[in-house]
PDB file of C-alpha atoms in Angstrom:
ATOM      1  CA  UNK A   6      39.186 -92.366 -21.811  1.00  0.00           C
ATOM      2  CA  UNK A   7      39.073 -89.497 -24.327  1.00  0.00           C
ATOM      3  CA  UNK A   8      42.835 -89.708 -24.747  1.00  0.00           C
ATOM      4  CA  UNK A   9      42.528 -93.416 -25.626  1.00  0.00           C
ATOM      5  CA  UNK A  10      39.771 -92.728 -28.167  1.00  0.00           C
ATOM      6  CA  UNK A  11      41.779 -89.898 -29.710  1.00  0.00           C
ATOM      7  CA  UNK A  12      44.966 -91.989 -29.942  1.00  0.00           C
ATOM      8  CA  UNK A  13      42.976 -94.806 -31.557  1.00  0.00           C
ATOM      9  CA  UNK A  14      41.423 -92.405 -34.079  1.00  0.00           C
ATOM     10  CA  UNK A  15      44.709 -90.618 -34.769  1.00  0.00           C
ATOM     11  CA  UNK A  16      46.445 -93.937 -35.386  1.00  0.00           C
ATOM     12  CA  UNK A  17      43.632 -94.965 -37.737  1.00  0.00           C
ATOM     13  CA  UNK A  18      43.905 -91.650 -39.605  1.00  0.00           C
ATOM     14  CA  UNK A  19      47.653 -91.964 -39.941  1.00  0.00           C
ATOM     15  CA  UNK A  20      47.315 -95.407 -41.527  1.00  0.00           C
ATOM     16  CA  UNK A  21      44.125 -95.117 -43.609  1.00  0.00           C
ATOM     17  CA  UNK A  22      46.131 -93.569 -46.444  1.00  0.00           C
ATOM     18  CA  UNK A  23      48.060 -96.857 -46.588  1.00  0.00           C
ATOM     19  CA  UNK A  24      44.753 -98.698 -46.961  1.00  0.00           C
ATOM     20  CA  UNK A  25      43.743 -96.459 -49.871  1.00  0.00           C
ATOM     21  CA  UNK A  26      47.085 -97.131 -51.576  1.00  0.00           C
ATOM     22  CA  UNK A  27      46.392-100.872 -51.275  1.00  0.00           C
ATOM     23  CA  UNK A  28      42.839-100.458 -52.650  1.00  0.00           C
ATOM     24  CA  UNK A  29      44.065 -98.477 -55.659  1.00  0.00           C
ATOM     25  CA  UNK A  30      46.976-100.860 -56.300  1.00  0.00           C
ATOM     26  CA  UNK A  31      44.613-103.839 -56.132  1.00  0.00           C
ATOM     27  CA  UNK A  32      42.159-102.084 -58.447  1.00  0.00           C
ATOM     28  CA  UNK A  33      39.424-102.243 -55.812  1.00  0.00           C
ATOM     29  CA  UNK A  34      37.362 -99.262 -56.887  1.00  0.00           C
ATOM     30  CA  UNK A  35      34.173 -97.724 -55.532  1.00  0.00           C
ATOM     31  CA  UNK A  36      32.098 -99.147 -58.363  1.00  0.00           C
ATOM     32  CA  UNK A  37      33.505-102.634 -57.617  1.00  0.00           C
ATOM     33  CA  UNK A  38      32.615-102.240 -53.942  1.00  0.00           C
ATOM     34  CA  UNK A  39      29.097-101.117 -54.906  1.00  0.00           C
ATOM     35  CA  UNK A  40      28.520-104.365 -56.826  1.00  0.00           C
ATOM     36  CA  UNK A  41      29.171-106.354 -53.635  1.00  0.00           C
ATOM     37  CA  UNK A  42      26.719-104.408 -51.496  1.00  0.00           C
ATOM     38  CA  UNK A  43      23.601-106.390 -50.789  1.00  0.00           C
ATOM     39  CA  UNK A  44      20.472-104.648 -51.943  1.00  0.00           C
ATOM     40  CA  UNK A  45      18.326-105.403 -48.891  1.00  0.00           C
ATOM     41  CA  UNK A  46      19.531-102.436 -46.796  1.00  0.00           C
ATOM     42  CA  UNK A  47      16.948-100.036 -48.172  1.00  0.00           C
ATOM     43  CA  UNK A  48      15.197 -99.183 -51.399  1.00  0.00           C
ATOM     44  CA  UNK A  49      17.453 -96.208 -52.188  1.00  0.00           C
ATOM     45  CA  UNK A  50      20.337 -98.618 -52.952  1.00  0.00           C
ATOM     46  CA  UNK A  51      18.444 -99.620 -56.099  1.00  0.00           C
ATOM     47  CA  UNK A  52      18.922 -96.077 -57.382  1.00  0.00           C
ATOM     48  CA  UNK A  53      22.452 -95.488 -56.103  1.00  0.00           C
ATOM     49  CA  UNK A  54      24.200 -98.670 -57.289  1.00  0.00           C
ATOM     50  CA  UNK A  55      23.501 -98.156 -61.043  1.00  0.00           C
ATOM     51  CA  UNK A  56      24.878 -94.595 -60.758  1.00  0.00           C
ATOM     52  CA  UNK A  57      28.033 -95.813 -58.973  1.00  0.00           C
ATOM     53  CA  UNK A  58      28.618 -98.815 -61.236  1.00  0.00           C
ATOM     54  CA  UNK A  59      29.854 -96.774 -64.216  1.00  0.00           C
ATOM     55  CA  UNK A  60      32.118 -94.306 -62.435  1.00  0.00           C
ATOM     56  CA  UNK A  61      35.605 -93.703 -63.889  1.00  0.00           C
ATOM     57  CA  UNK A  62      38.665 -94.725 -61.884  1.00  0.00           C
ATOM     58  CA  UNK A  63      39.611 -91.176 -60.897  1.00  0.00           C
ATOM     59  CA  UNK A  64      36.361 -90.851 -58.906  1.00  0.00           C
ATOM     60  CA  UNK A  65      37.529 -93.710 -56.680  1.00  0.00           C
ATOM     61  CA  UNK A  66      40.903 -92.041 -56.208  1.00  0.00           C
ATOM     62  CA  UNK A  67      39.258 -88.747 -55.228  1.00  0.00           C
ATOM     63  CA  UNK A  68      36.759 -90.586 -53.021  1.00  0.00           C
ATOM     64  CA  UNK A  69      39.464 -92.496 -51.163  1.00  0.00           C
ATOM     65  CA  UNK A  70      41.522 -89.364 -50.614  1.00  0.00           C
ATOM     66  CA  UNK A  71      38.398 -87.535 -49.417  1.00  0.00           C
ATOM     67  CA  UNK A  72      37.906 -90.232 -46.793  1.00  0.00           C
ATOM     68  CA  UNK A  73      41.502 -89.698 -45.615  1.00  0.00           C
ATOM     69  CA  UNK A  74      40.968 -85.921 -45.380  1.00  0.00           C
ATOM     70  CA  UNK A  75      37.655 -86.358 -43.531  1.00  0.00           C
ATOM     71  CA  UNK A  76      39.286 -88.716 -41.001  1.00  0.00           C
ATOM     72  CA  UNK A  77      41.978 -86.115 -40.378  1.00  0.00           C
ATOM     73  CA  UNK A  78      39.414 -83.333 -39.957  1.00  0.00           C
ATOM     74  CA  UNK A  79      37.570 -85.439 -37.367  1.00  0.00           C
ATOM     75  CA  UNK A  80      40.878 -86.030 -35.540  1.00  0.00           C
ATOM     76  CA  UNK A  81      41.583 -82.300 -35.459  1.00  0.00           C
ATOM     77  CA  UNK A  82      38.071 -81.657 -34.163  1.00  0.00           C
ATOM     78  CA  UNK A  83      38.519 -84.273 -31.416  1.00  0.00           C
ATOM     79  CA  UNK A  84      41.598 -82.450 -30.060  1.00  0.00           C
ATOM     80  CA  UNK A  85      39.268 -80.035 -28.245  1.00  0.00           C
ATOM     81  CA  UNK A  86      38.423 -82.822 -25.800  1.00  0.00           C
ATOM     82  CA  UNK A  87      42.034 -83.596 -24.810  1.00  0.00           C
ATOM     83  CA  UNK A  88      43.589 -82.252 -21.610  1.00  0.00           C
ATOM     84  CA  UNK A  89      45.188 -78.810 -21.801  1.00  0.00           C
ATOM     85  CA  UNK A  90      48.880 -78.161 -21.286  1.00  0.00           C
ATOM     86  CA  UNK A  91      51.168 -75.130 -21.344  1.00  0.00           C
ATOM     87  CA  UNK A  92      54.838 -74.858 -22.302  1.00  0.00           C
ATOM     88  CA  UNK A  93      56.720 -71.644 -21.631  1.00  0.00           C
ATOM     89  CA  UNK A  94      59.892 -70.500 -23.380  1.00  0.00           C
ATOM     90  CA  UNK A  95      61.919 -71.124 -20.179  1.00  0.00           C
ATOM     91  CA  UNK A  96      61.104 -74.839 -20.416  1.00  0.00           C
ATOM     92  CA  UNK A  97      62.348 -75.247 -24.004  1.00  0.00           C
ATOM     93  CA  UNK A  98      66.045 -75.977 -24.574  1.00  0.00           C
ATOM     94  CA  UNK A  99      66.024 -76.757 -28.304  1.00  0.00           C
ATOM     95  CA  UNK A 100      63.705 -77.079 -31.294  1.00  0.00           C
ATOM     96  CA  UNK A 101      64.207 -79.010 -34.520  1.00  0.00           C
ATOM     97  CA  UNK A 102      61.856 -79.847 -37.414  1.00  0.00           C
ATOM     98  CA  UNK A 103      60.595 -83.439 -37.386  1.00  0.00           C
ATOM     99  CA  UNK A 104      58.622 -83.677 -40.664  1.00  0.00           C
ATOM    100  CA  UNK A 105      61.646 -84.979 -42.547  1.00  0.00           C
ATOM    101  CA  UNK A 106      62.284 -87.577 -39.838  1.00  0.00           C
ATOM    102  CA  UNK A 107      58.800 -89.084 -39.967  1.00  0.00           C
ATOM    103  CA  UNK A 108      58.190 -88.995 -43.718  1.00  0.00           C
ATOM    104  CA  UNK A 109      60.610 -91.814 -44.732  1.00  0.00           C
ATOM    105  CA  UNK A 110      59.044 -94.167 -42.174  1.00  0.00           C
ATOM    106  CA  UNK A 111      55.593 -93.294 -43.403  1.00  0.00           C
ATOM    107  CA  UNK A 112      56.575 -93.852 -47.020  1.00  0.00           C
ATOM    108  CA  UNK A 113      57.693 -97.324 -45.943  1.00  0.00           C
ATOM    109  CA  UNK A 114      54.020 -98.091 -45.203  1.00  0.00           C
ATOM    110  CA  UNK A 115      53.231 -97.268 -48.838  1.00  0.00           C
ATOM    111  CA  UNK A 116      55.850 -99.732 -50.055  1.00  0.00           C
ATOM    112  CA  UNK A 117      54.354-102.394 -47.792  1.00  0.00           C
ATOM    113  CA  UNK A 118      50.881-101.674 -49.220  1.00  0.00           C
ATOM    114  CA  UNK A 119      52.249-101.850 -52.777  1.00  0.00           C
ATOM    115  CA  UNK A 120      54.088-105.134 -52.233  1.00  0.00           C
ATOM    116  CA  UNK A 121      51.249-107.156 -50.667  1.00  0.00           C
ATOM    117  CA  UNK A 122      49.125-109.035 -53.167  1.00  0.00           C
ATOM    118  CA  UNK A 123      46.223-110.466 -51.173  1.00  0.00           C
ATOM    119  CA  UNK A 124      43.733-108.909 -48.778  1.00  0.00           C
ATOM    120  CA  UNK A 125      44.182-111.318 -45.849  1.00  0.00           C
ATOM    121  CA  UNK A 126      47.943-110.675 -45.742  1.00  0.00           C
ATOM    122  CA  UNK A 127      47.325-106.932 -45.967  1.00  0.00           C
ATOM    123  CA  UNK A 128      44.834-107.053 -43.082  1.00  0.00           C
ATOM    124  CA  UNK A 129      47.347-108.982 -40.962  1.00  0.00           C
ATOM    125  CA  UNK A 130      50.258-106.632 -41.739  1.00  0.00           C
ATOM    126  CA  UNK A 131      48.061-103.540 -41.407  1.00  0.00           C
ATOM    127  CA  UNK A 132      46.873-104.811 -38.005  1.00  0.00           C
ATOM    128  CA  UNK A 133      50.451-105.317 -36.806  1.00  0.00           C
ATOM    129  CA  UNK A 134      51.499-101.856 -37.986  1.00  0.00           C
ATOM    130  CA  UNK A 135      48.426-100.375 -36.316  1.00  0.00           C
ATOM    131  CA  UNK A 136      49.297-102.008 -32.985  1.00  0.00           C
ATOM    132  CA  UNK A 137      52.923-100.837 -33.133  1.00  0.00           C
ATOM    133  CA  UNK A 138      51.968 -97.273 -34.065  1.00  0.00           C
ATOM    134  CA  UNK A 139      49.235 -97.145 -31.411  1.00  0.00           C
ATOM    135  CA  UNK A 140      51.556 -98.254 -28.608  1.00  0.00           C
ATOM    136  CA  UNK A 141      54.540 -96.206 -29.731  1.00  0.00           C
ATOM    137  CA  UNK A 142      55.244 -93.084 -27.722  1.00  0.00           C
ATOM    138  CA  UNK A 143      55.502 -90.571 -30.540  1.00  0.00           C
ATOM    139  CA  UNK A 144      54.476 -92.085 -33.872  1.00  0.00           C
ATOM    140  CA  UNK A 145      51.242 -90.327 -34.791  1.00  0.00           C
ATOM    141  CA  UNK A 146      52.591 -88.759 -37.956  1.00  0.00           C
ATOM    142  CA  UNK A 147      49.879 -88.127 -40.504  1.00  0.00           C
ATOM    143  CA  UNK A 148      51.116 -86.576 -43.749  1.00  0.00           C
ATOM    144  CA  UNK A 149      47.650 -85.101 -44.344  1.00  0.00           C
ATOM    145  CA  UNK A 150      48.374 -82.740 -41.427  1.00  0.00           C
ATOM    146  CA  UNK A 151      50.821 -81.038 -43.778  1.00  0.00           C
ATOM    147  CA  UNK A 152      47.902 -80.074 -46.035  1.00  0.00           C
ATOM    148  CA  UNK A 153      46.379 -78.246 -43.061  1.00  0.00           C
ATOM    149  CA  UNK A 154      49.657 -76.387 -42.504  1.00  0.00           C
ATOM    150  CA  UNK A 155      50.466 -78.405 -39.374  1.00  0.00           C
ATOM    151  CA  UNK A 156      54.133 -79.154 -38.828  1.00  0.00           C
ATOM    152  CA  UNK A 157      55.930 -81.592 -36.561  1.00  0.00           C
ATOM    153  CA  UNK A 158      58.769 -80.433 -34.304  1.00  0.00           C
ATOM    154  CA  UNK A 159      61.018 -82.087 -31.767  1.00  0.00           C
ATOM    155  CA  UNK A 160      61.177 -79.947 -28.648  1.00  0.00           C
ATOM    156  CA  UNK A 161      63.667 -80.779 -25.895  1.00  0.00           C
ATOM    157  CA  UNK A 162      62.556 -79.487 -22.506  1.00  0.00           C
ATOM    158  CA  UNK A 163      64.704 -78.445 -19.554  1.00  0.00           C
ATOM    159  CA  UNK A 164      64.652 -81.965 -18.089  1.00  0.00           C
ATOM    160  CA  UNK A 165      66.126 -83.373 -21.339  1.00  0.00           C
ATOM    161  CA  UNK A 166      62.923 -85.048 -22.550  1.00  0.00           C
ATOM    162  CA  UNK A 167      62.335 -84.962 -26.309  1.00  0.00           C
ATOM    163  CA  UNK A 168      58.711 -84.155 -27.121  1.00  0.00           C
ATOM    164  CA  UNK A 169      56.855 -84.061 -30.415  1.00  0.00           C
ATOM    165  CA  UNK A 170      54.903 -80.887 -30.974  1.00  0.00           C
ATOM    166  CA  UNK A 171      52.341 -80.546 -33.772  1.00  0.00           C
ATOM    167  CA  UNK A 172      51.631 -76.907 -34.557  1.00  0.00           C
ATOM    168  CA  UNK A 173      50.874 -74.366 -37.273  1.00  0.00           C
ATOM    169  CA  UNK A 174      53.546 -72.074 -35.886  1.00  0.00           C
ATOM    170  CA  UNK A 175      56.934 -71.812 -37.522  1.00  0.00           C
ATOM    171  CA  UNK A 176      59.310 -72.596 -34.648  1.00  0.00           C
ATOM    172  CA  UNK A 177      62.906 -71.412 -34.767  1.00  0.00           C
ATOM    173  CA  UNK A 178      64.198 -69.889 -31.529  1.00  0.00           C
ATOM    174  CA  UNK A 179      63.256 -71.486 -28.176  1.00  0.00           C
ATOM    175  CA  UNK A 180      63.253 -68.073 -26.493  1.00  0.00           C
ATOM    176  CA  UNK A 181      60.367 -66.887 -28.700  1.00  0.00           C
ATOM    177  CA  UNK A 182      58.113 -69.907 -28.164  1.00  0.00           C
ATOM    178  CA  UNK A 183      55.161 -69.944 -25.780  1.00  0.00           C
ATOM    179  CA  UNK A 184      52.267 -72.369 -25.984  1.00  0.00           C
ATOM    180  CA  UNK A 185      49.256 -71.507 -23.867  1.00  0.00           C
ATOM    181  CA  UNK A 186      46.826 -73.953 -25.449  1.00  0.00           C
ATOM    182  CA  UNK A 187      48.440 -77.324 -26.094  1.00  0.00           C
ATOM    183  CA  UNK A 188      46.487 -80.575 -26.006  1.00  0.00           C
ATOM    184  CA  UNK A 189      48.170 -83.717 -24.700  1.00  0.00           C
ATOM    185  CA  UNK A 190      47.980 -86.716 -27.029  1.00  0.00           C
ATOM    186  CA  UNK A 191      50.291 -88.720 -24.782  1.00  0.00           C
ATOM    187  CA  UNK A 192      53.205 -87.901 -22.448  1.00  0.00           C
ATOM    188  CA  UNK A 193      55.503 -87.247 -25.417  1.00  0.00           C
ATOM    189  CA  UNK A 194      53.195 -85.794 -28.076  1.00  0.00           C
ATOM    190  CA  UNK A 195      51.250 -82.522 -28.014  1.00  0.00           C
ATOM    191  CA  UNK A 196      49.167 -80.622 -30.549  1.00  0.00           C
ATOM    192  CA  UNK A 197      48.693 -76.885 -30.504  1.00  0.00           C
ATOM    193  CA  UNK A 198      45.200 -75.428 -30.746  1.00  0.00           C
ATOM    194  CA  UNK A 199      46.564 -71.923 -31.132  1.00  0.00           C
ATOM    195  CA  UNK A 200      46.233 -70.094 -34.425  1.00  0.00           C
TER     196      UNK A 200
END
């Protein structure tokens, strides 16, 4: 069950940046959202909404990006609840960087967000992309991981299976690689909890 929750959250985190691109492109800013909030939630909204209403655009941009970073931090925190795995150097046949492989696909999501003009179409397309990413075997790439010094690597094991490994380590030679504290995202994707 925890693996399902984590995969759902990780998929959400990997795509929420696309949502923020759409919001910025559509000029849907925090102060615009505040105007649509009904005032009957609690009395403190009466004080907050006037303060939010006159915010400059850049505050929305920073706010949206902060939400993306917070989602990613929660995802990294949730990894502690995933099942533990170990990979020894004898099991690893080859290692290759995967950041450059995932980034063009991810940038494609940005172009989709920039080309859609209405919210209902965006929700439909975003939902389809979410489903495909969620059910894919290895597509949990989140470019915000790069800000936390996490890198993506393809690791081929001795049985010929290509795995995705997310780690802070700089991997070069298979003979020097040992992972004693991996967490399993799915059967093909692992994240390292080691420093």
